[in-house]
Coordinates of C-alpha atoms and ligand atoms in Angstrom, one line a residue:
Chain Z
X16 CA -6.5 13.4 25.2
X17 CA -7.6 13.5 22.0
X18 CA -11.3 12.6 21.2
X19 CA -14.2 12.8 18.4
X20 CA -17.3 13.1 19.8
X21 CA -20.5 12.4 17.5
X22 CA -18.6 13.2 14.7
X23 CA -20.0 12.4 11.1
X24 CA -18.9 12.8 7.7
X25 CA -21.0 13.0 4.3
X26 CA -19.7 13.6 0.8
X27 CA -22.3 15.1 -1.7
X28 CA -21.9 13.0 -4.7
X29 CA -25.0 14.5 -6.9
X30 CA -28.3 12.5 -6.0
X31 CA -26.2 10.0 -3.7
X32 CA -25.0 11.2 -0.3
X33 CA -21.7 9.1 0.7
X34 CA -22.0 8.4 4.7
X35 CA -18.0 7.6 5.5
X36 CA -18.8 8.3 9.1
X37 CA -22.2 8.1 11.0
X38 CA -21.8 10.1 14.5
X39 CA -18.8 8.4 15.8
X40 CA -17.4 8.8 19.0
X41 CA -14.3 7.5 19.6
X42 CA -11.4 9.3 22.5
X43 CA -7.6 8.7 22.7
X44 CA -6.5 8.7 26.1
X45 CA -3.3 9.9 26.9
X46 CA 0.3 7.4 26.3
X47 CA -2.5 4.6 25.4
X48 CA -1.8 2.7 22.0
X49 CA -5.2 1.8 20.1
X50 CA -6.2 -0.3 17.1
X51 CA -8.7 0.9 14.5
X52 CA -9.9 -2.4 12.6
X53 CA -12.1 -2.4 10.1
X54 CA -13.3 -3.6 6.2
X55 CA -12.1 -1.7 3.1
X56 CA -14.2 1.4 3.1
X57 CA -15.4 1.5 6.8
X58 CA -14.6 4.9 7.6
X59 CA -10.7 4.1 9.2
X60 CA -8.4 6.8 7.3
X61 CA -11.7 9.6 7.4
X62 CA -11.4 9.3 11.0
X63 CA -7.5 8.9 11.6
X64 CA -7.5 12.0 9.1
X65 CA -10.7 14.2 11.2
X66 CA -8.7 13.3 14.5
X67 CA -5.3 14.4 13.3
X68 CA -6.8 18.0 11.6
X69 CA -6.0 17.0 8.3
X70 CA -9.9 16.8 7.4
X71 CA -12.8 18.7 8.7
X72 CA -15.7 16.7 10.0
X73 CA -19.2 17.3 8.5
X74 CA -20.6 17.5 12.5
X75 CA -19.2 16.9 15.8
X76 CA -16.2 18.1 17.6
X77 CA -12.9 17.1 17.6
X78 CA -11.6 18.1 21.2
X79 CA -7.6 17.9 21.6
X80 CA -7.5 18.7 25.3
X81 CA -9.8 21.1 25.9
X82 CA -10.3 23.0 22.4
X83 CA -12.2 21.7 19.6
X84 CA -9.9 21.7 16.4
X85 CA -12.8 21.4 14.1
X86 CA -13.5 24.6 14.9
X87 CA -9.8 25.8 14.3
X88 CA -9.0 28.1 11.0
X89 CA -6.6 26.9 8.8
X90 CA -3.3 28.6 10.0
X91 CA -4.3 27.1 13.8
X92 CA -5.1 24.1 12.7
X93 CA -1.8 23.4 10.3
X94 CA 0.2 24.8 13.9
X95 CA -1.9 22.0 15.8
X96 CA -0.7 19.0 13.4
X97 CA 3.2 20.5 13.5
X98 CA 3.6 21.4 16.5
X99 CA 1.4 17.9 18.0
X100 CA 1.0 15.2 15.2
X101 CA 2.7 12.7 13.8
X102 CA 1.0 11.3 10.8
X103 CA 2.0 8.2 8.6
X104 CA 0.0 8.2 5.6
X105 CA -1.7 5.5 3.5
X106 CA -0.1 6.3 0.7
X107 CA 3.2 7.9 2.5
X108 CA 3.0 11.5 0.7
X109 CA 7.3 11.6 0.5
X110 CA 8.4 14.8 -1.2
X111 CA 10.0 13.4 -4.4
X112 CA 13.0 15.8 -4.7
X113 CA 14.0 14.8 -1.5
X114 CA 16.1 11.9 -0.8
X115 CA 14.9 9.6 2.6
X116 CA 17.2 11.3 4.8
X117 CA 16.0 14.7 3.8
X118 CA 12.3 14.0 3.9
X119 CA 13.2 13.4 7.6
X120 CA 15.0 16.1 8.0
X121 CA 12.3 18.6 7.2
X122 CA 10.1 16.9 10.1
X123 CA 12.7 17.0 12.4
X124 CA 14.1 20.9 11.7
X125 CA 10.8 22.4 12.7
X126 CA 10.2 19.9 15.8
X127 CA 10.9 20.2 19.3
X128 CA 13.0 17.4 20.6
X129 CA 13.7 15.4 17.3
X130 CA 15.6 12.3 16.6
X131 CA 18.2 13.0 14.1
X132 CA 17.4 11.7 10.5
X133 CA 20.1 9.1 10.4
X134 CA 19.0 7.6 13.6
X135 CA 14.9 7.6 13.1
X136 CA 16.1 5.8 9.5
X137 CA 18.1 3.0 11.4
X138 CA 15.4 2.3 14.0
X139 CA 13.5 0.8 10.3
X140 CA 17.2 -0.7 8.8
X141 CA 17.2 1.9 6.2
X142 CA 20.6 3.3 7.2
X143 CA 21.8 2.4 3.8
X144 CA 18.9 4.0 1.6
X145 CA 19.2 7.8 3.3
X146 CA 20.3 9.4 -0.3
X147 CA 18.1 7.7 -2.5
X148 CA 15.1 9.8 -3.7
X149 CA 11.7 7.9 -3.5
X150 CA 11.6 6.7 -6.7
X151 CA 14.7 4.7 -6.2
X152 CA 13.6 3.4 -3.4
X153 CA 11.0 -0.4 -3.1
X154 CA 7.3 0.0 -1.8
X155 CA 8.3 -1.4 1.4
X156 CA 11.3 1.0 1.6
X157 CA 9.0 4.6 0.8
X158 CA 6.5 3.4 3.5
X159 CA 9.6 2.9 6.4
X160 CA 10.8 6.3 5.2
X161 CA 6.9 7.7 6.0
X162 CA 7.1 6.0 9.4
X163 CA 11.0 7.5 9.9
X164 CA 9.5 10.6 9.5
X165 CA 6.5 10.2 12.0
X166 CA 8.4 8.7 14.8
X167 CA 11.6 11.1 14.2
X168 CA 9.3 13.8 15.1
X169 CA 8.8 12.6 18.9
X170 CA 5.5 13.9 18.7
X171 CA 2.6 13.9 21.3
X172 CA 0.2 12.3 19.0
X173 CA 1.4 9.3 16.7
X174 CA -1.5 8.8 14.1
X175 CA -0.5 5.8 11.5
X176 CA -2.7 4.5 8.7
X177 CA -1.9 1.1 7.5
X178 CA 2.4 1.8 8.4
X179 CA 2.6 -1.9 7.7
X180 CA 0.4 -2.5 4.5
X181 CA 3.7 -2.5 2.0
X182 CA 5.9 -4.8 4.4
X183 CA 6.8 -8.8 4.7
X184 CA 5.9 -10.3 7.6
X185 CA 9.1 -10.2 9.1
X186 CA 9.9 -6.0 8.9
X187 CA 6.2 -5.6 9.5
X188 CA 6.6 -6.9 13.1
X189 CA 10.0 -4.9 12.9
X190 CA 7.7 -1.6 12.3
X191 CA 5.3 -2.5 14.8
X192 CA 7.6 -2.8 17.9
X193 CA 9.4 0.2 16.4
X194 CA 5.7 1.9 16.8
X195 CA 5.0 0.2 20.2
X196 CA 8.8 1.3 21.5
X197 CA 8.0 4.8 20.9
X198 CA 4.8 4.4 22.3
X199 CA 6.0 2.9 26.1
X200 CA 9.2 4.6 26.6
X201 CA 7.5 8.1 25.6
X202 CA 4.4 7.7 26.3
X203 CA 3.0 9.0 23.0
X204 CA -0.9 8.3 22.8
X205 CA -1.0 6.5 20.0
X206 CA -3.5 4.9 17.2
X207 CA -3.3 2.6 14.1
X208 CA -5.1 1.7 11.4
X209 CA -3.9 -1.5 10.5
X210 CA -5.0 -5.0 9.0
X211 CA -2.3 -6.8 10.9
X212 CA -3.6 -9.3 13.4
X213 CA -0.4 -9.6 15.4
X214 CA -1.0 -5.6 16.0
X215 CA -4.7 -6.2 17.9
X216 CA -2.6 -7.9 20.3
X217 CA -0.1 -5.6 20.9
X218 CA -2.6 -2.9 21.7
X219 CA -4.4 -1.1 24.7
X220 CA -7.3 -1.1 23.1
X221 CA -9.0 -2.4 19.9
X222 CA -11.4 -0.7 18.4
X223 CA -13.8 -1.9 15.0
X224 CA -15.2 0.2 12.5
X225 CA -18.2 -1.3 10.5
X226 CA -20.2 1.2 7.4
X227 CA -18.9 4.5 9.1
X228 CA -20.0 3.2 12.8
X229 CA -17.9 2.1 15.5
X230 CA -18.9 -1.6 15.7
X231 CA -17.3 -3.3 18.7
X232 CA -14.6 -2.0 21.1
X233 CA -12.0 -4.4 23.0
X234 CA -9.7 -3.7 25.4
X235 CA -6.8 -5.6 26.4
X236 CA -6.5 -6.9 29.8
X237 CA -3.5 -8.8 29.7
X238 CA -1.5 -5.6 28.1
Chain S
X25 CA 5.9 -18.9 -21.7
X26 CA 7.3 -15.8 -20.3
X27 CA 10.9 -16.0 -18.8
X28 CA 13.8 -14.2 -17.4
X29 CA 17.3 -15.5 -18.3
X30 CA 20.4 -14.4 -16.0
X31 CA 18.7 -11.5 -15.1
X32 CA 21.0 -8.2 -13.8
X33 CA 19.8 -5.2 -12.5
X34 CA 22.2 -2.8 -11.3
X35 CA 21.5 0.7 -10.4
X36 CA 24.8 2.7 -10.2
X37 CA 24.3 5.3 -7.6
X38 CA 27.5 7.7 -7.4
X39 CA 30.0 5.0 -5.9
X40 CA 28.1 2.8 -4.8
X41 CA 26.0 0.2 -6.9
X42 CA 22.9 -1.6 -5.8
X43 CA 22.3 -4.9 -7.1
X44 CA 18.6 -4.9 -7.5
X45 CA 18.9 -8.4 -9.6
X46 CA 21.8 -10.6 -9.2
X47 CA 21.6 -13.3 -12.2
X48 CA 18.1 -14.4 -11.5
X49 CA 16.6 -17.7 -13.4
X50 CA 12.7 -17.2 -13.3
X51 CA 10.3 -19.3 -15.8
X52 CA 6.5 -18.8 -15.9
X53 CA 4.9 -22.1 -17.1
X54 CA 1.6 -21.7 -19.7
X55 CA -1.3 -21.2 -17.3
X56 CA 0.2 -21.4 -14.1
X57 CA -0.1 -18.7 -10.9
X58 CA 3.1 -18.1 -9.5
X59 CA 3.4 -16.9 -6.3
X60 CA 6.4 -14.4 -5.7
X61 CA 7.9 -14.1 -2.0
X62 CA 10.8 -12.0 -0.2
X63 CA 11.5 -9.2 2.0
X64 CA 11.2 -5.6 1.2
X65 CA 14.1 -4.4 -1.0
X66 CA 14.8 -8.2 -2.1
X67 CA 14.0 -7.2 -5.8
X68 CA 10.5 -8.6 -6.3
X69 CA 9.0 -5.4 -7.8
X70 CA 12.1 -4.7 -9.8
X71 CA 11.7 -8.6 -11.5
X72 CA 7.9 -8.1 -12.1
X73 CA 8.3 -4.9 -14.1
X74 CA 11.2 -6.4 -16.2
X75 CA 9.2 -10.0 -16.5
X76 CA 6.5 -7.6 -17.9
X77 CA 8.2 -5.1 -19.9
X78 CA 8.0 -2.0 -17.9
X79 CA 12.2 -2.4 -17.0
X80 CA 14.8 -3.2 -18.5
X81 CA 17.5 -5.5 -17.5
X82 CA 21.0 -4.9 -17.4
X83 CA 22.0 -8.0 -18.4
X84 CA 20.0 -11.1 -19.8
X85 CA 17.0 -12.2 -21.8
X86 CA 13.6 -11.8 -21.3
X87 CA 11.7 -14.3 -23.6
X88 CA 8.2 -14.5 -24.4
X89 CA 7.0 -17.5 -26.8
X90 CA 10.7 -17.1 -28.5
X91 CA 11.2 -13.8 -28.4
X92 CA 13.6 -11.5 -25.9
X93 CA 11.5 -8.3 -25.2
X94 CA 14.4 -7.1 -23.2
X95 CA 16.2 -6.4 -26.8
X96 CA 12.6 -4.6 -28.3
X97 CA 12.5 -0.6 -28.6
X98 CA 10.2 1.8 -27.1
X99 CA 7.1 0.9 -29.9
X100 CA 7.4 -2.7 -29.7
X101 CA 7.6 -3.0 -26.3
X102 CA 4.4 -0.9 -25.6
X103 CA 2.3 -3.0 -27.9
X104 CA 3.8 -6.2 -26.5
X105 CA 2.3 -5.1 -22.9
X106 CA -1.1 -3.6 -24.7
X107 CA -1.6 -6.9 -26.4
X108 CA -0.4 -9.4 -23.7
X109 CA -0.5 -8.1 -20.2
X110 CA -2.3 -7.2 -17.7
X111 CA -0.4 -5.6 -14.3
X112 CA -1.9 -4.3 -11.4
X113 CA 1.1 -1.4 -9.6
X114 CA 2.0 -1.7 -6.4
X115 CA 1.2 1.9 -6.7
X116 CA -1.8 1.3 -8.4
X117 CA -1.4 3.9 -10.8
X118 CA -5.1 5.2 -11.7
X119 CA -5.4 8.1 -13.6
X120 CA -6.6 10.7 -10.9
X121 CA -9.0 12.7 -13.9
X122 CA -11.2 9.3 -14.9
X123 CA -13.8 7.9 -12.6
X124 CA -13.2 4.2 -11.6
X125 CA -15.3 3.2 -14.2
X126 CA -13.4 5.4 -16.8
X127 CA -10.1 4.0 -15.7
X128 CA -11.2 0.5 -16.6
X129 CA -12.8 1.4 -19.5
X130 CA -9.4 2.7 -20.5
X131 CA -8.4 -0.8 -21.1
X132 CA -10.8 -2.6 -22.1
X133 CA -11.5 -0.7 -25.4
X134 CA -8.0 -1.3 -26.5
X135 CA -8.0 -5.3 -26.0
X136 CA -9.3 -7.8 -27.8
X137 CA -11.7 -9.6 -26.0
X138 CA -12.5 -7.4 -22.7
X139 CA -15.2 -7.7 -19.8
X140 CA -17.5 -5.0 -19.3
X141 CA -16.4 -2.7 -16.8
X142 CA -19.7 -2.7 -14.7
X143 CA -18.9 -6.7 -14.2
X144 CA -15.1 -6.1 -13.3
X145 CA -15.6 -3.9 -10.6
X146 CA -18.8 -6.2 -9.4
X147 CA -16.3 -9.0 -9.5
X148 CA -14.4 -6.6 -6.8
X149 CA -16.9 -5.1 -5.3
X150 CA -17.2 -1.8 -6.2
X151 CA -20.7 -1.2 -8.4
X152 CA -21.7 1.1 -5.9
X153 CA -18.4 3.8 -6.3
X154 CA -18.5 3.2 -10.5
X155 CA -18.5 7.3 -10.5
X156 CA -15.8 8.2 -7.9
X157 CA -12.6 9.6 -8.6
X158 CA -9.6 8.2 -7.2
X159 CA -9.2 10.8 -4.6
X160 CA -12.7 9.6 -3.7
X161 CA -12.1 6.4 -3.1
X162 CA -10.7 5.0 0.4
X163 CA -6.9 3.0 -0.2
X164 CA -8.1 -0.6 -0.5
X165 CA -10.5 0.7 -3.2
X166 CA -8.5 2.1 -5.3
X167 CA -6.4 -1.2 -4.7
X168 CA -9.7 -2.8 -6.1
X169 CA -10.2 -0.7 -9.2
X170 CA -6.4 -1.1 -10.1
X171 CA -7.4 -5.0 -10.2
X172 CA -10.3 -4.4 -12.3
X173 CA -8.7 -3.1 -14.5
X174 CA -6.2 -5.6 -14.8
X175 CA -8.3 -8.2 -14.8
X176 CA -11.4 -6.8 -17.3
X177 CA -8.7 -6.9 -19.8
X178 CA -8.2 -10.5 -20.0
X179 CA -4.8 -11.0 -20.7
X180 CA -2.5 -13.6 -21.4
X181 CA -0.8 -13.0 -18.2
X182 CA -1.4 -11.2 -15.1
X183 CA 1.0 -9.7 -13.3
X184 CA -0.1 -8.4 -9.5
X185 CA 2.3 -6.4 -7.3
X186 CA 1.4 -6.9 -3.6
X187 CA -2.3 -6.8 -4.7
X188 CA -4.1 -7.0 -1.4
X189 CA -1.4 -4.8 0.6
X190 CA -4.4 -2.4 1.3
X191 CA -7.0 -4.7 2.2
X192 CA -8.7 -6.5 5.0
X193 CA -8.1 -10.1 5.8
X194 CA -11.7 -10.5 4.0
X195 CA -11.8 -8.6 0.9
X196 CA -8.1 -10.0 0.7
X197 CA -9.3 -13.1 0.2
X198 CA -12.0 -12.1 -1.9
X199 CA -9.4 -10.4 -4.1
X200 CA -7.2 -13.7 -4.5
X201 CA -10.3 -16.0 -5.8
X202 CA -10.8 -13.2 -8.2
X203 CA -7.1 -13.8 -9.3
X204 CA -7.6 -17.6 -8.7
X205 CA -10.7 -18.2 -11.2
X206 CA -9.3 -15.8 -13.3
X207 CA -6.5 -18.5 -13.9
X208 CA -8.1 -21.2 -13.4
X209 CA -11.4 -20.5 -16.0
X210 CA -9.2 -18.2 -18.6
X211 CA -5.8 -19.7 -18.5
X212 CA -4.4 -16.5 -17.5
X213 CA -0.6 -17.2 -17.0
X214 CA -0.3 -15.3 -13.3
X215 CA 2.4 -13.9 -11.6
X216 CA 1.9 -12.6 -7.8
X217 CA 3.9 -10.4 -5.4
X218 CA 2.4 -11.0 -2.3
X219 CA 3.0 -11.1 1.4
X220 CA -0.1 -12.8 2.4
X221 CA 0.7 -16.4 3.3
X222 CA -2.8 -17.9 2.1
X223 CA -2.1 -17.2 -1.4
X224 CA 1.1 -19.5 -1.2
X225 CA -1.2 -22.2 -0.6
X226 CA -3.3 -20.8 -3.6
X227 CA -0.5 -21.0 -6.0
X228 CA 1.1 -23.7 -8.0
X229 CA 4.3 -23.0 -7.5
X230 CA 6.2 -20.8 -4.9
X231 CA 9.6 -18.8 -5.7
X232 CA 11.1 -16.9 -2.4
X233 CA 13.5 -13.9 -3.3
X234 CA 16.5 -12.9 -1.2
X235 CA 18.6 -10.2 -2.0
X236 CA 18.5 -9.8 -5.5
X237 CA 18.3 -13.8 -5.7
X238 CA 16.3 -16.8 -6.3
X239 CA 16.3 -18.2 -2.8
X240 CA 14.3 -20.8 -3.1
X241 CA 11.4 -22.4 -5.1
X242 CA 8.6 -24.5 -3.9
X243 CA 5.7 -26.6 -6.0
X244 CA 2.6 -26.9 -4.5
X245 CA 2.1 -30.6 -4.9
X246 CA -1.8 -30.8 -3.7
X247 CA -3.1 -28.5 -6.3
Ligands
LIG25 N1 15.8 3.6 -9.5 C1 16.5 3.1 -8.2 N2 17.5 3.5 -7.8 C2 18.5 3.0 -7.3 N3 17.8 1.7 -6.4 C3 16.9 1.4 -6.8 C4 15.8 2.0 -7.9 N4 14.8 1.3 -8.0 C5 15.2 -0.1 -6.6 N5 16.1 0.2 -6.1 C6 16.7 -0.2 -5.1 O1 16.5 -2.0 -5.3 C7 15.8 -3.0 -4.1 C8 14.6 -4.1 -4.5 O2 13.6 -3.3 -5.1 P1 12.3 -3.5 -5.3 O3 11.2 -2.4 -5.6 O4 12.2 -4.7 -6.4 O5 12.1 -4.7 -4.1 P2 10.6 -5.3 -3.8 O6 11.3 -6.4 -3.3 O7 9.4 -5.3 -4.6 O8 10.4 -4.7 -1.9 P3 9.3 -4.3 -1.4 O9 8.0 -5.3 -0.9 O10 9.3 -3.0 -0.4 O11 8.1 -3.7 -2.5 C9 15.7 -1.7 -3.1 O12 16.3 -2.1 -2.3 C10 16.0 -0.6 -3.9 O13 16.3 0.3 -2.8
LIG26 N1 -13.8 12.4 -1.1 C1 -14.5 11.4 -1.3 N2 -16.1 11.9 -1.7 C2 -16.7 11.4 -1.8 N3 -16.6 9.4 -1.2 C3 -15.7 9.6 -0.6 C4 -14.6 10.4 -0.6 N4 -13.1 9.4 0.5 C5 -13.9 8.7 0.5 N5 -14.9 8.1 0.4 C6 -15.5 7.0 0.7 O1 -16.2 6.9 2.1 C7 -15.9 6.1 2.4 C8 -14.6 5.5 3.6 O2 -13.1 6.0 3.3 P1 -12.0 5.8 4.0 O3 -10.8 5.8 3.1 O4 -12.4 6.3 5.0 O5 -12.2 4.2 4.1 P2 -11.0 2.9 4.8 O6 -11.6 2.4 6.0 O7 -10.0 4.1 5.4 O8 -10.6 2.2 3.9 P3 -9.2 1.0 3.8 O9 -8.8 0.2 4.6 O10 -9.7 0.9 1.9 O11 -8.5 2.1 3.0 C9 -15.2 4.7 0.9 O12 -16.1 3.7 0.8 C10 -14.6 6.1 0.2 O13 -15.5 5.4 -1.2
LIG27 MG1 -7.9 3.4 4.6
LIG28 MG1 7.8 -4.2 -4.3

């Protein structure tokens, strides 16, 4: 349903080029839960941003149901993201002047069939922090608000960049269960970047990047 | 050498009080490597910030070699931090307008016996990213610059708030080895907040927080 075809991303830094992605082919199948692994700097966030229409490749195409989103203008790209993609950012990107609940509500007001903000925050055990501003939340609490915000939208496509990085093991498992549940009950096509091994076994498929290339791919038969 | 005595931290939020820390007693012994564990929101960052003089307790004292730093004025607190403490922040706090090397150099220029910035970045395998700005670095690379910056200072006290949160297992282990080595060879008194279990076994002592209190303490005899 969403696929990167021969995607390359090169940053020109004076006389040195950084090849963040080198001809990557990754397709997300309808309703699957894909996990993306790889060392720090291997290109995972770059790939996820390009798939989600937050960035454009230097070469290659990104097909969403027959349309090449890499060729869209800014306005259409924004509409594609707003209508179809829920994103959990590696740096959360919460709005500092809005409370946890308002941050979630911002996204649900424009969605077609959103969860109630309170409900989404309850999924990540933050009902008692609804009126805190981001600066009044711990690192892990901010990360969970970012997750609630993406999930509340009930999007077709959910892209999560390291959703458990700041969480203790127990809270991290809770969050991965929420993501897994959304994928199973709503059929949300989901891609998760994580360093957390247990998530890899929850996935339908695991793709490993190394130095800007797909290094290996693995199907979980037992699932 | 650095100890929190009966430290309490309460945030007043309208008619609800948030008790981030409730009478915590934690002392760092000279040259030890202490690990601080606990669920998201249990008060770890709050405690570390208070120990490092970045925040003040609502009640209680923080003794650094006989002086109560919780009672110091802003200027003296800043000098205490600058002269004695290296801090790796949960949100890295890199300066966006400076490159990786410049971010590290900023701290080494005012330190007594600093590492060369290039050397510090080599410790975390980032010599080839020295001239990148934070926005041109991956999440894990930014985290490693923050670590290089704290370690380069060669401080008496090193406080690390989740230094491996954004790192894959292999890179995370490399970073923990760097921290462990600094502690062993320089005798740096070190406290690390982490969710990464292997670090707990590298520590001399492990303290677990729960809901703002010390929940349990464990000495690693085998070390
Ligand atoms: N400025 C503030 N105002 C109100 N509450 C706050 C403020 N700062 C922190 N808190 C609350 O204090 C509690 C402890 O926060 P702290 O950042 O110490 O947790 P933590 O153990 O570091 O969590 P994490 O593992 O998620 O980083 C949290 O529940 C948080 O919501
Ligand atoms: N704007 C930029 N200019 C130059 N280089 C960049 C830029 N953005 C990213 N890079 C480089 O591209 C590479 C891939 O970055 P990316 O953020 O995709 O890595 P990642 O796999 O998500 O890493 P991590 O696990 O550390 O988050 C990194 O080595 C980074 O230094
Ligand atoms: Mg990344
Ligand atoms: Mg914290």
